[in-house]
Short mmCIF file of C-alpha atoms in Angstrom, two decimals:
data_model
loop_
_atom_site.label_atom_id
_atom_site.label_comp_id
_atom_site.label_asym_id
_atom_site.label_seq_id
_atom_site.Cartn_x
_atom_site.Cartn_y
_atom_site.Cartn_z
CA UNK A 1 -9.24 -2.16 -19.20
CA UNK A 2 -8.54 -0.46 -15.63
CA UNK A 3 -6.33 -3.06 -13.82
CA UNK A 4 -4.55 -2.67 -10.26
CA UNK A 5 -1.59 -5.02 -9.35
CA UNK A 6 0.08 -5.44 -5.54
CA UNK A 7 3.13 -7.56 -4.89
CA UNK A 8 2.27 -10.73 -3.62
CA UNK A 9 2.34 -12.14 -0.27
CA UNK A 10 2.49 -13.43 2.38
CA UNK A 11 5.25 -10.51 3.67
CA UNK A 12 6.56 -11.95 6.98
CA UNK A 13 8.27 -8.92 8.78
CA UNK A 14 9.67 -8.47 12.66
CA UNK A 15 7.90 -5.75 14.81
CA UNK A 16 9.22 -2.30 14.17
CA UNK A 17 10.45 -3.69 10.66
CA UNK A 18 9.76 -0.79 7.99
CA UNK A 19 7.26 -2.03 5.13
CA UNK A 20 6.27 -1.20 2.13
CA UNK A 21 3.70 -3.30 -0.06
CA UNK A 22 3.95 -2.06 -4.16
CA UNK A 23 0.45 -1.31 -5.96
CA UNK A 24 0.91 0.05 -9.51
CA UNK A 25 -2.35 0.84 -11.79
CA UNK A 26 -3.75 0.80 -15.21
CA UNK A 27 -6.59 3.30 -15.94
CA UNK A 28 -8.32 5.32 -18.69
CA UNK A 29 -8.76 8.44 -16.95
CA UNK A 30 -8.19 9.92 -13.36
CA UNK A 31 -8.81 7.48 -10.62
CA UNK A 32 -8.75 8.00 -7.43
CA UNK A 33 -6.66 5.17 -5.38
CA UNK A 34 -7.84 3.73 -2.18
CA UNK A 35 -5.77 1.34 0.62
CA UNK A 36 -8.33 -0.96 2.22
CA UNK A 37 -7.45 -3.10 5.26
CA UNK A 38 -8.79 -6.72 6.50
CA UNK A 39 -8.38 -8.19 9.83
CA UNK A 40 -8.66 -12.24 10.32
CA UNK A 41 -12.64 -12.89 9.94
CA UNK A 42 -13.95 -9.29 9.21
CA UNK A 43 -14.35 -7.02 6.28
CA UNK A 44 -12.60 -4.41 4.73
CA UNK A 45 -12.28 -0.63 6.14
CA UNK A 46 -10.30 1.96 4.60
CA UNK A 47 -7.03 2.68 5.49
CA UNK A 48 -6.09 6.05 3.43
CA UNK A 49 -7.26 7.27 0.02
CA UNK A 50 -5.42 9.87 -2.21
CA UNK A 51 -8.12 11.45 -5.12
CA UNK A 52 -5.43 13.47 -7.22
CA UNK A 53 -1.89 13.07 -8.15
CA UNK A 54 1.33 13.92 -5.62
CA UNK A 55 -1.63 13.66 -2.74
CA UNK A 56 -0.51 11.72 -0.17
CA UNK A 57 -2.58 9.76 2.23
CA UNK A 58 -1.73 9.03 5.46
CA UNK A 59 -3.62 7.23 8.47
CA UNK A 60 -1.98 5.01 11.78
CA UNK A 61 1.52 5.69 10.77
CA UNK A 62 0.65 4.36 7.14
CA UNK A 63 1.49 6.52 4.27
CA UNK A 64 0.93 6.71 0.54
CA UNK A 65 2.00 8.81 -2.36
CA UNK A 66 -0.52 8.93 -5.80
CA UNK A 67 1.81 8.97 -8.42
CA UNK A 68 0.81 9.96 -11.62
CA UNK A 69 3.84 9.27 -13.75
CA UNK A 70 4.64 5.73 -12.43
CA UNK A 71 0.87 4.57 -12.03
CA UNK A 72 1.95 3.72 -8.59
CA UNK A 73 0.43 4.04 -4.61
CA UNK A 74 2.59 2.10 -2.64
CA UNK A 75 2.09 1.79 1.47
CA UNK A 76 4.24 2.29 3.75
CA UNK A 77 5.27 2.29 7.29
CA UNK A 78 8.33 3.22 9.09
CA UNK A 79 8.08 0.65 12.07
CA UNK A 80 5.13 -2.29 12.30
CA UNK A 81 3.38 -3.85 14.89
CA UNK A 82 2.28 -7.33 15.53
CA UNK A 83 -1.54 -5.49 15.32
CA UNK A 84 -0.79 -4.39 11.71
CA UNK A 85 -0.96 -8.21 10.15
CA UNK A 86 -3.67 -8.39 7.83
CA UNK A 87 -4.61 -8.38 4.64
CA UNK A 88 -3.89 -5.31 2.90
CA UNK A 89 -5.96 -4.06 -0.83
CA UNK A 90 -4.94 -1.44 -3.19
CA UNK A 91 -8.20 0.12 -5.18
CA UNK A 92 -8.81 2.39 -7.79
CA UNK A 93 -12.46 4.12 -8.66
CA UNK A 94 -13.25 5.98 -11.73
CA UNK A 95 -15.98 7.64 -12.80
CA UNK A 96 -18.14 5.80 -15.41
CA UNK A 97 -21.59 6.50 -16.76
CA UNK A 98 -23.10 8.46 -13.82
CA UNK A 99 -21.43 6.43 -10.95
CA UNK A 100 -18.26 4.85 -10.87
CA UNK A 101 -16.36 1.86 -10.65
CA UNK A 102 -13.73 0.04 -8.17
CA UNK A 103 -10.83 -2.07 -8.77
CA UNK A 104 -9.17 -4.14 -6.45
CA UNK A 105 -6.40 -5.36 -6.07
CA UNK A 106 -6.18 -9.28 -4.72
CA UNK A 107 -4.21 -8.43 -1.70
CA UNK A 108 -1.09 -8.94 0.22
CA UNK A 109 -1.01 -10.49 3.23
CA UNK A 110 1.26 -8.98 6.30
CA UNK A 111 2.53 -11.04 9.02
CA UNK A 112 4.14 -9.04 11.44
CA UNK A 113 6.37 -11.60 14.47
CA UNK A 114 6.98 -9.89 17.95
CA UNK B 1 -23.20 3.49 16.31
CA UNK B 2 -23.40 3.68 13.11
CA UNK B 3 -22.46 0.85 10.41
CA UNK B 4 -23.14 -1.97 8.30
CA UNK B 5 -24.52 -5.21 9.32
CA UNK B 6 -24.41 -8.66 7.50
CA UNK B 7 -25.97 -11.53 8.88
CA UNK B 8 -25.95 -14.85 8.87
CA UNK B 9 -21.78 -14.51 9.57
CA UNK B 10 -22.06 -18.66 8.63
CA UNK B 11 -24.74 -19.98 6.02
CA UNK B 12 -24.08 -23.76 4.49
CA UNK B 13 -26.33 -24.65 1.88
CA UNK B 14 -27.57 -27.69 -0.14
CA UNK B 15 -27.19 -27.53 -4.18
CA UNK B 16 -29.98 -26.74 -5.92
CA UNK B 17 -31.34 -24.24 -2.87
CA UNK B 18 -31.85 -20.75 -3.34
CA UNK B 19 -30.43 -18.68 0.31
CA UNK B 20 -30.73 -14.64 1.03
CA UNK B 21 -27.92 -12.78 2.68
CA UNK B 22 -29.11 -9.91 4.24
CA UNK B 23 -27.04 -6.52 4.22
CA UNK B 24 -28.99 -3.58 6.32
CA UNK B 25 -27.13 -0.12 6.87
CA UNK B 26 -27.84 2.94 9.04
CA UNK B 27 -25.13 5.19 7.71
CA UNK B 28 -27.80 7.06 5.74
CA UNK B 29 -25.69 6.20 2.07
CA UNK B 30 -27.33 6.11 -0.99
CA UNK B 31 -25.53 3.32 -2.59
CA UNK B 32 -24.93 0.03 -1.67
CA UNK B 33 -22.93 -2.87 -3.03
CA UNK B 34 -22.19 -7.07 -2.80
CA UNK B 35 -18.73 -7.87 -3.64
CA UNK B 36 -17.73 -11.43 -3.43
CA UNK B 37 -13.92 -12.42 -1.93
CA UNK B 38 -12.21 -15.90 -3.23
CA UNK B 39 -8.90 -17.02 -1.54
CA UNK B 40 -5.94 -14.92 -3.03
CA UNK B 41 -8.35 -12.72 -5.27
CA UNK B 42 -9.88 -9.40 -4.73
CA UNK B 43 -12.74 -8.38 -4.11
CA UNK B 44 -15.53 -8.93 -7.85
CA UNK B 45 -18.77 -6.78 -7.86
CA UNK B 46 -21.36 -9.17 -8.25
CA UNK B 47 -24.36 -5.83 -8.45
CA UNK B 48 -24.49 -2.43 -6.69
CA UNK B 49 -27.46 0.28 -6.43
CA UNK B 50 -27.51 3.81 -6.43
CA UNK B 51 -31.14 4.62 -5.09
CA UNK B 52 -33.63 3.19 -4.12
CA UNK B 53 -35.77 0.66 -6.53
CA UNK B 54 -32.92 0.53 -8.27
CA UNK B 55 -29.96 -1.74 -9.02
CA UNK B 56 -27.72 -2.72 -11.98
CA UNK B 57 -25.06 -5.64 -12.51
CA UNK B 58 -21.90 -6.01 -11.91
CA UNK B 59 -18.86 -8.02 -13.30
CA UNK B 60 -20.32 -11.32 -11.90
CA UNK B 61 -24.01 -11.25 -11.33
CA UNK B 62 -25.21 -14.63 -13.14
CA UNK B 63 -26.83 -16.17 -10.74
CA UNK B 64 -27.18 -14.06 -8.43
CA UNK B 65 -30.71 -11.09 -7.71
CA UNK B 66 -30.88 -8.24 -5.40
CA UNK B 67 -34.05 -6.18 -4.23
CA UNK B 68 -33.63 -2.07 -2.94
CA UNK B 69 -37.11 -1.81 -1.28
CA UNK B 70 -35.49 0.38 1.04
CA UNK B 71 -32.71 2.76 1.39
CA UNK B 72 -30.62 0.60 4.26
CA UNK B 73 -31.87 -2.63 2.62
CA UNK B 74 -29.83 -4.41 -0.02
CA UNK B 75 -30.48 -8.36 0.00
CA UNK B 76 -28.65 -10.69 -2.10
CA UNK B 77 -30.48 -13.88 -3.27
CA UNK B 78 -27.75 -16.42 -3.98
CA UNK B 79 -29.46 -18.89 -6.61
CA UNK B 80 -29.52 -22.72 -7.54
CA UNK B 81 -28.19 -21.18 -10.94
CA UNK B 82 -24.80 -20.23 -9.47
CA UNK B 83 -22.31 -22.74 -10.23
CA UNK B 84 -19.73 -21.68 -7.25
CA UNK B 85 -21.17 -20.36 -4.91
CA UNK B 86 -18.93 -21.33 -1.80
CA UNK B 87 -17.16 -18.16 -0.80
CA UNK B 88 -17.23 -14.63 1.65
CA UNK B 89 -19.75 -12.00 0.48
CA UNK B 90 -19.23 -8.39 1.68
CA UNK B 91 -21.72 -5.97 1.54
CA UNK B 92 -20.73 -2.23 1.23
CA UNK B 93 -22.20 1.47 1.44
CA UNK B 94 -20.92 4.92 -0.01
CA UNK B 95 -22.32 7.87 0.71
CA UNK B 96 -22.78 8.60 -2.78
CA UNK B 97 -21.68 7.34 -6.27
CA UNK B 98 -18.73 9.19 -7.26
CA UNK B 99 -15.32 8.05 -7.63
CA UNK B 100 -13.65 9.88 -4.18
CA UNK B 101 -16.12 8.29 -2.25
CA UNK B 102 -15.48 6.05 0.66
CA UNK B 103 -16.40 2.12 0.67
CA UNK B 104 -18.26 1.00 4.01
CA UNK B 105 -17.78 -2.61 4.52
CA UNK B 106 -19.95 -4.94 6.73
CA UNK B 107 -18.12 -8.08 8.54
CA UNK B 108 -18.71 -10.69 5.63
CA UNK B 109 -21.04 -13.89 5.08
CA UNK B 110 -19.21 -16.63 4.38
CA UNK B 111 -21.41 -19.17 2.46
CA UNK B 112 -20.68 -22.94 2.27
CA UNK B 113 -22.29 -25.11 -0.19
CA UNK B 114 -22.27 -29.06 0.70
#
C-alpha cells in the first residue's frame, strides 16, 4: 500500500543553519505530495504542496522538489530561525474511488537554538 | 476570519463515558475530516465526509460515530467502545475531495481518559 517515510527527529540545528528533512514515498499512481507544519499546542497548516513531478513548492524560504524517479520531496531551507521549530509532516493524496486519500508521514521534529 | 474551530481544546473523561468533540467550519468546504495524532505517529483518519448527510470510515473508526447535519458541522462522538482513547484529535476541511486539494486544520482536542 501507499506509504510515506521522513527521517526521524528530533533535528537540533543553530539559527541560520541550512536544513533539510528527507520524505521519500510509496504509491500506486500519481500523488500529489504535501509539507504540513505544527507549532507547540496547535494543528497542522500547510506549508507547500507540489501536484506533479519536477514541481517545486516553495513558501517562507522553504522549498521542495516532487521527484518522480526517486519517490522523494524533501524540505529545505537555506538559513533557519528559532520561529521555524516545529513539527514538520510529509503527505501524499491520491485519488481513490471518487475522493481521495492522505498519507502522512509521522513527523520530524525541528529545534532550531539562537 | 475565516477557519476551523475545535472546542473543548482540554476534555478528560471517565471509562465507560461516551464525550462529543465538536468541529464547526466557515470556510464554505465540502468535506470535512477527524484525524487522530499519537506521540511520534502521524496523523490516522479515523472518518471523513464529502457532503452533507454523508460520511464514510476511515482507517480507524471502531469506536468512534460522526453526524453531517450540516455543511460546517462535523461532530465526533468518542465512545465507551474505544479502547484508547487518550490522544489529540484534529479536525480538517478541503474545499473539495480531490487529491490537489488543500487540508484545513483546526487547533486540536486533546482528550484524556482517567
Amino acid at each position: 500500500g501507499d506509504s510515506v517515510t521522513q527521517m526521524e527527529g528530533p533535528v537540533t540545528l543553530s539559527e541560520e543553519a541550512f536544513l533539510t528533512i528527507n520524505c521519500t514515498y510509496t504509491a500506486t499512481g500519481y500523488p500529489s505530495l504535501f509539507w504540513y507544519v505544527q507549532y507547540p499546542g496547535e494543528g497542522l497548516q500547510l506549508l507547500l504542496k507540489a501536484t506533479k513531478a519536477d514541481d517545486k513548492g516553495s513558501n517562507k524560504g522553504f522549498e521542495a522538489t516532487y521527484r518522480k524517479e526517486t519517490t522523494s520531496f524533501h524540505l529545505e531551507k537555506g538559513s533557519v530561525q528559532v520561529s521555524d521549530s516545529a513539527v514538520y509532516f510529509c503527505a501524499l493524496s491520491e485519488s481513490r474511488g471518487g475522493g481521495f486519500k492522505t498519507i502522512f508521514g509521522a513527523g520530524t521534529r525541528l529545534f532550531v537554538k539562537a | 476570519d475565516g477557519g476551523i474551530t475545535q472546542s473543548p481544546k482540554y476534555l478528560f473523561r471517565k471509562e465507560g463515558q461516551n464525550v462529543t468533540l465538536s468541529c464547526e467550519q466557515n470556510l464554505n468546504h465540502d468535506a470535512m475530516y477527524w484525524y487522530r495524532q499519537d506521540p511520534g505517529q502521524g496523523l490516522r483518519l479515523i472518518y471523513y465526509s464529502q457532503i452533507v448527510n454523508d460520511f464514510q470510515k476511515g482507517d480507524i473508526a471502531e469506536g468512534y460515530s460522526v453526524s453531517r447535519e450540516k455543511k460546517e458541522s462535523f461532530p465526533l462522538t468518542v465512545t465507551s467502545a474505544q479502547k484508547n482513547p487518550t490522544a489529540f484529535y484534529l479536525c480538517a476541511s478541503s474545499i473539495g475531495a480531490i487529491s490537489t486539494d488543500t487540508q484545513y486544520f483546526g487547533p486540536g482536542t486533546r482528550l484524556t481518559v482517567l
